[in-house]
mmCIF file of N, CA and C in Angstrom:
data_model
loop_
_atom_site.group_PDB
_atom_site.id
_atom_site.type_symbol
_atom_site.label_atom_id
_atom_site.label_comp_id
_atom_site.label_asym_id
_atom_site.label_seq_id
_atom_site.Cartn_x
_atom_site.Cartn_y
_atom_site.Cartn_z
ATOM 1 N N UNK P 907 25.913 -214.097 30.232
ATOM 2 C CA UNK P 907 25.848 -215.536 30.062
ATOM 3 C C UNK P 907 24.394 -215.900 29.735
ATOM 4 N N UNK P 908 24.259 -216.821 28.819
ATOM 5 C CA UNK P 908 22.921 -217.236 28.413
ATOM 6 C C UNK P 908 22.231 -218.015 29.529
ATOM 7 N N UNK P 909 20.907 -217.989 29.490
ATOM 8 C CA UNK P 909 20.112 -218.603 30.560
ATOM 9 C C UNK P 909 20.354 -220.106 30.670
ATOM 10 N N UNK P 910 20.479 -220.800 29.530
ATOM 11 C CA UNK P 910 20.669 -222.255 29.581
ATOM 12 C C UNK P 910 22.034 -222.600 30.159
ATOM 13 N N UNK P 911 23.033 -221.769 29.909
ATOM 14 C CA UNK P 911 24.361 -222.020 30.467
ATOM 15 C C UNK P 911 24.349 -221.862 31.986
ATOM 16 N N UNK P 912 23.614 -220.845 32.476
ATOM 17 C CA UNK P 912 23.493 -220.650 33.917
ATOM 18 C C UNK P 912 22.832 -221.854 34.563
ATOM 19 N N UNK P 913 21.780 -222.349 33.917
ATOM 20 C CA UNK P 913 21.045 -223.486 34.470
ATOM 21 C C UNK P 913 21.925 -224.726 34.562
ATOM 22 N N UNK P 914 22.673 -225.008 33.506
ATOM 23 C CA UNK P 914 23.561 -226.167 33.504
ATOM 24 C C UNK P 914 24.678 -225.987 34.526
ATOM 25 N N UNK P 915 25.216 -224.787 34.633
ATOM 26 C CA UNK P 915 26.293 -224.516 35.588
ATOM 27 C C UNK P 915 25.820 -224.681 37.029
ATOM 28 N N UNK P 916 24.661 -224.127 37.357
ATOM 29 C CA UNK P 916 24.127 -224.256 38.707
ATOM 30 C C UNK P 916 23.826 -225.725 39.021
ATOM 31 N N UNK P 917 23.273 -226.438 38.061
ATOM 32 C CA UNK P 917 22.990 -227.859 38.261
ATOM 33 C C UNK P 917 24.260 -228.654 38.509
ATOM 34 N N UNK P 918 25.298 -228.365 37.754
ATOM 35 C CA UNK P 918 26.565 -229.076 37.927
ATOM 36 C C UNK P 918 27.185 -228.778 39.296
ATOM 37 N N UNK P 919 27.126 -227.521 39.717
ATOM 38 C CA UNK P 919 27.670 -227.153 41.023
ATOM 39 C C UNK P 919 26.893 -227.838 42.145
ATOM 40 N N UNK P 920 25.559 -227.853 42.045
ATOM 41 C CA UNK P 920 24.743 -228.544 43.050
ATOM 42 C C UNK P 920 25.083 -230.025 43.118
ATOM 43 N N UNK P 921 25.253 -230.637 41.970
ATOM 44 C CA UNK P 921 25.564 -232.058 41.912
ATOM 45 C C UNK P 921 26.911 -232.354 42.565
ATOM 46 N N UNK P 922 27.913 -231.551 42.243
ATOM 47 C CA UNK P 922 29.252 -231.741 42.813
ATOM 48 C C UNK P 922 29.230 -231.544 44.330
ATOM 49 N N UNK P 923 28.552 -230.487 44.796
ATOM 50 C CA UNK P 923 28.500 -230.233 46.235
ATOM 51 C C UNK P 923 27.752 -231.334 46.979
ATOM 52 N N UNK P 924 26.679 -231.842 46.410
ATOM 53 C CA UNK P 924 25.935 -232.924 47.058
ATOM 54 C C UNK P 924 26.786 -234.184 47.161
ATOM 55 N N UNK P 925 27.534 -234.495 46.119
ATOM 56 C CA UNK P 925 28.390 -235.679 46.151
ATOM 57 C C UNK P 925 29.512 -235.509 47.175
ATOM 58 N N UNK P 926 30.122 -234.335 47.217
ATOM 59 C CA UNK P 926 31.182 -234.075 48.195
ATOM 60 C C UNK P 926 30.625 -234.177 49.615
ATOM 61 N N UNK P 927 29.452 -233.601 49.851
ATOM 62 C CA UNK P 927 28.845 -233.654 51.172
ATOM 63 C C UNK P 927 28.519 -235.089 51.575
ATOM 64 N N UNK P 928 28.049 -235.901 50.632
ATOM 65 C CA UNK P 928 27.744 -237.306 50.924
ATOM 66 C C UNK P 928 29.017 -238.074 51.264
ATOM 67 N N UNK P 929 30.101 -237.787 50.574
ATOM 68 C CA UNK P 929 31.374 -238.467 50.844
ATOM 69 C C UNK P 929 31.910 -238.068 52.222
ATOM 70 N N UNK P 930 31.826 -236.792 52.547
ATOM 71 C CA UNK P 930 32.331 -236.320 53.831
ATOM 72 C C UNK P 930 31.559 -236.945 54.989
ATOM 73 N N UNK P 931 30.240 -237.027 54.857
ATOM 74 C CA UNK P 931 29.408 -237.567 55.946
ATOM 75 C C UNK P 931 29.328 -239.088 55.934
ATOM 76 N N UNK P 932 29.781 -239.731 54.878
ATOM 77 C CA UNK P 932 29.727 -241.190 54.726
ATOM 78 C C UNK P 932 28.307 -241.736 54.798
ATOM 79 N N UNK P 933 27.362 -240.959 54.316
ATOM 80 C CA UNK P 933 25.980 -241.413 54.267
ATOM 81 C C UNK P 933 25.219 -240.632 53.192
ATOM 82 N N UNK P 934 24.162 -241.236 52.727
ATOM 83 C CA UNK P 934 23.285 -240.556 51.787
ATOM 84 C C UNK P 934 21.902 -240.545 52.412
ATOM 85 N N UNK P 935 21.400 -239.353 52.719
ATOM 86 C CA UNK P 935 20.061 -239.255 53.284
ATOM 87 C C UNK P 935 19.100 -238.653 52.260
ATOM 88 N N UNK P 936 17.868 -238.467 52.644
ATOM 89 C CA UNK P 936 16.842 -238.016 51.709
ATOM 90 C C UNK P 936 17.138 -236.622 51.163
ATOM 91 N N UNK P 937 17.776 -235.763 51.957
ATOM 92 C CA UNK P 937 18.067 -234.405 51.491
ATOM 93 C C UNK P 937 19.141 -234.398 50.415
ATOM 94 N N UNK P 938 20.135 -235.240 50.559
ATOM 95 C CA UNK P 938 21.186 -235.318 49.537
ATOM 96 C C UNK P 938 20.592 -235.870 48.239
ATOM 97 N N UNK P 939 19.730 -236.878 48.343
ATOM 98 C CA UNK P 939 19.068 -237.418 47.155
ATOM 99 C C UNK P 939 18.205 -236.343 46.499
ATOM 100 N N UNK P 940 17.505 -235.551 47.311
ATOM 101 C CA UNK P 940 16.665 -234.477 46.800
ATOM 102 C C UNK P 940 17.500 -233.433 46.053
ATOM 103 N N UNK P 941 18.640 -233.057 46.593
ATOM 104 C CA UNK P 941 19.511 -232.079 45.942
ATOM 105 C C UNK P 941 20.062 -232.638 44.632
ATOM 106 N N UNK P 942 20.438 -233.911 44.621
ATOM 107 C CA UNK P 942 20.939 -234.536 43.400
ATOM 108 C C UNK P 942 19.847 -234.559 42.333
ATOM 109 N N UNK P 943 18.629 -234.884 42.713
ATOM 110 C CA UNK P 943 17.522 -234.883 41.749
ATOM 111 C C UNK P 943 17.265 -233.485 41.200
ATOM 112 N N UNK P 944 17.287 -232.476 42.064
ATOM 113 C CA UNK P 944 17.107 -231.102 41.601
ATOM 114 C C UNK P 944 18.218 -230.675 40.645
ATOM 115 N N UNK P 945 19.434 -231.088 40.922
ATOM 116 C CA UNK P 945 20.555 -230.751 40.046
ATOM 117 C C UNK P 945 20.376 -231.401 38.670
ATOM 118 N N UNK P 946 19.965 -232.662 38.648
ATOM 119 C CA UNK P 946 19.752 -233.355 37.377
ATOM 120 C C UNK P 946 18.626 -232.699 36.585
ATOM 121 N N UNK P 947 17.550 -232.316 37.280
ATOM 122 C CA UNK P 947 16.438 -231.635 36.601
ATOM 123 C C UNK P 947 16.893 -230.289 36.050
ATOM 124 N N UNK P 948 17.694 -229.552 36.810
ATOM 125 C CA UNK P 948 18.194 -228.247 36.371
ATOM 126 C C UNK P 948 19.071 -228.391 35.130
ATOM 127 N N UNK P 949 19.943 -229.377 35.114
ATOM 128 C CA UNK P 949 20.802 -229.615 33.949
ATOM 129 C C UNK P 949 19.948 -229.996 32.737
ATOM 130 N N UNK P 950 18.964 -230.867 32.953
ATOM 131 C CA UNK P 950 18.102 -231.299 31.847
ATOM 132 C C UNK P 950 17.315 -230.126 31.269
ATOM 133 N N UNK P 951 16.782 -229.268 32.135
ATOM 134 C CA UNK P 951 16.038 -228.110 31.647
ATOM 135 C C UNK P 951 16.947 -227.136 30.897
ATOM 136 N N UNK P 952 18.169 -226.987 31.353
ATOM 137 C CA UNK P 952 19.123 -226.132 30.641
ATOM 138 C C UNK P 952 19.418 -226.660 29.248
ATOM 139 N N UNK P 953 19.582 -227.960 29.136
ATOM 140 C CA UNK P 953 19.844 -228.566 27.822
ATOM 141 C C UNK P 953 18.614 -228.429 26.922
ATOM 142 N N UNK P 954 17.429 -228.603 27.492
ATOM 143 C CA UNK P 954 16.204 -228.431 26.707
ATOM 144 C C UNK P 954 16.057 -226.998 26.208
ATOM 145 N N UNK P 955 16.426 -226.030 27.046
ATOM 146 C CA UNK P 955 16.372 -224.628 26.610
ATOM 147 C C UNK P 955 17.314 -224.383 25.444
ATOM 148 N N UNK P 956 18.499 -224.997 25.481
ATOM 149 C CA UNK P 956 19.447 -224.826 24.384
ATOM 150 C C UNK P 956 18.896 -225.435 23.102
ATOM 151 N N UNK P 957 18.318 -226.631 23.209
ATOM 152 C CA UNK P 957 17.783 -227.300 22.023
ATOM 153 C C UNK P 957 16.627 -226.511 21.436
ATOM 154 N N UNK P 958 15.788 -225.908 22.272
ATOM 155 C CA UNK P 958 14.666 -225.107 21.784
ATOM 156 C C UNK P 958 15.121 -223.892 20.997
ATOM 157 N N UNK P 959 16.212 -223.271 21.430
ATOM 158 C CA UNK P 959 16.700 -222.063 20.753
ATOM 159 C C UNK P 959 17.255 -222.361 19.374
ATOM 160 N N UNK P 960 17.830 -223.541 19.202
ATOM 161 C CA UNK P 960 18.474 -223.876 17.924
ATOM 162 C C UNK P 960 17.481 -224.269 16.900
#
């Protein structure tokens, strides 16, 4: 699997897990926000890697 695909996949999984965890706990704390931000950054970097290769 290409590196950019791994990055986007890991970011998407982190994002989904953070949202599920926030729903289960019925609260959003600083750690959940931090994980969501990291997931968004990971997805963005994966997309940038794909654009650079093309």
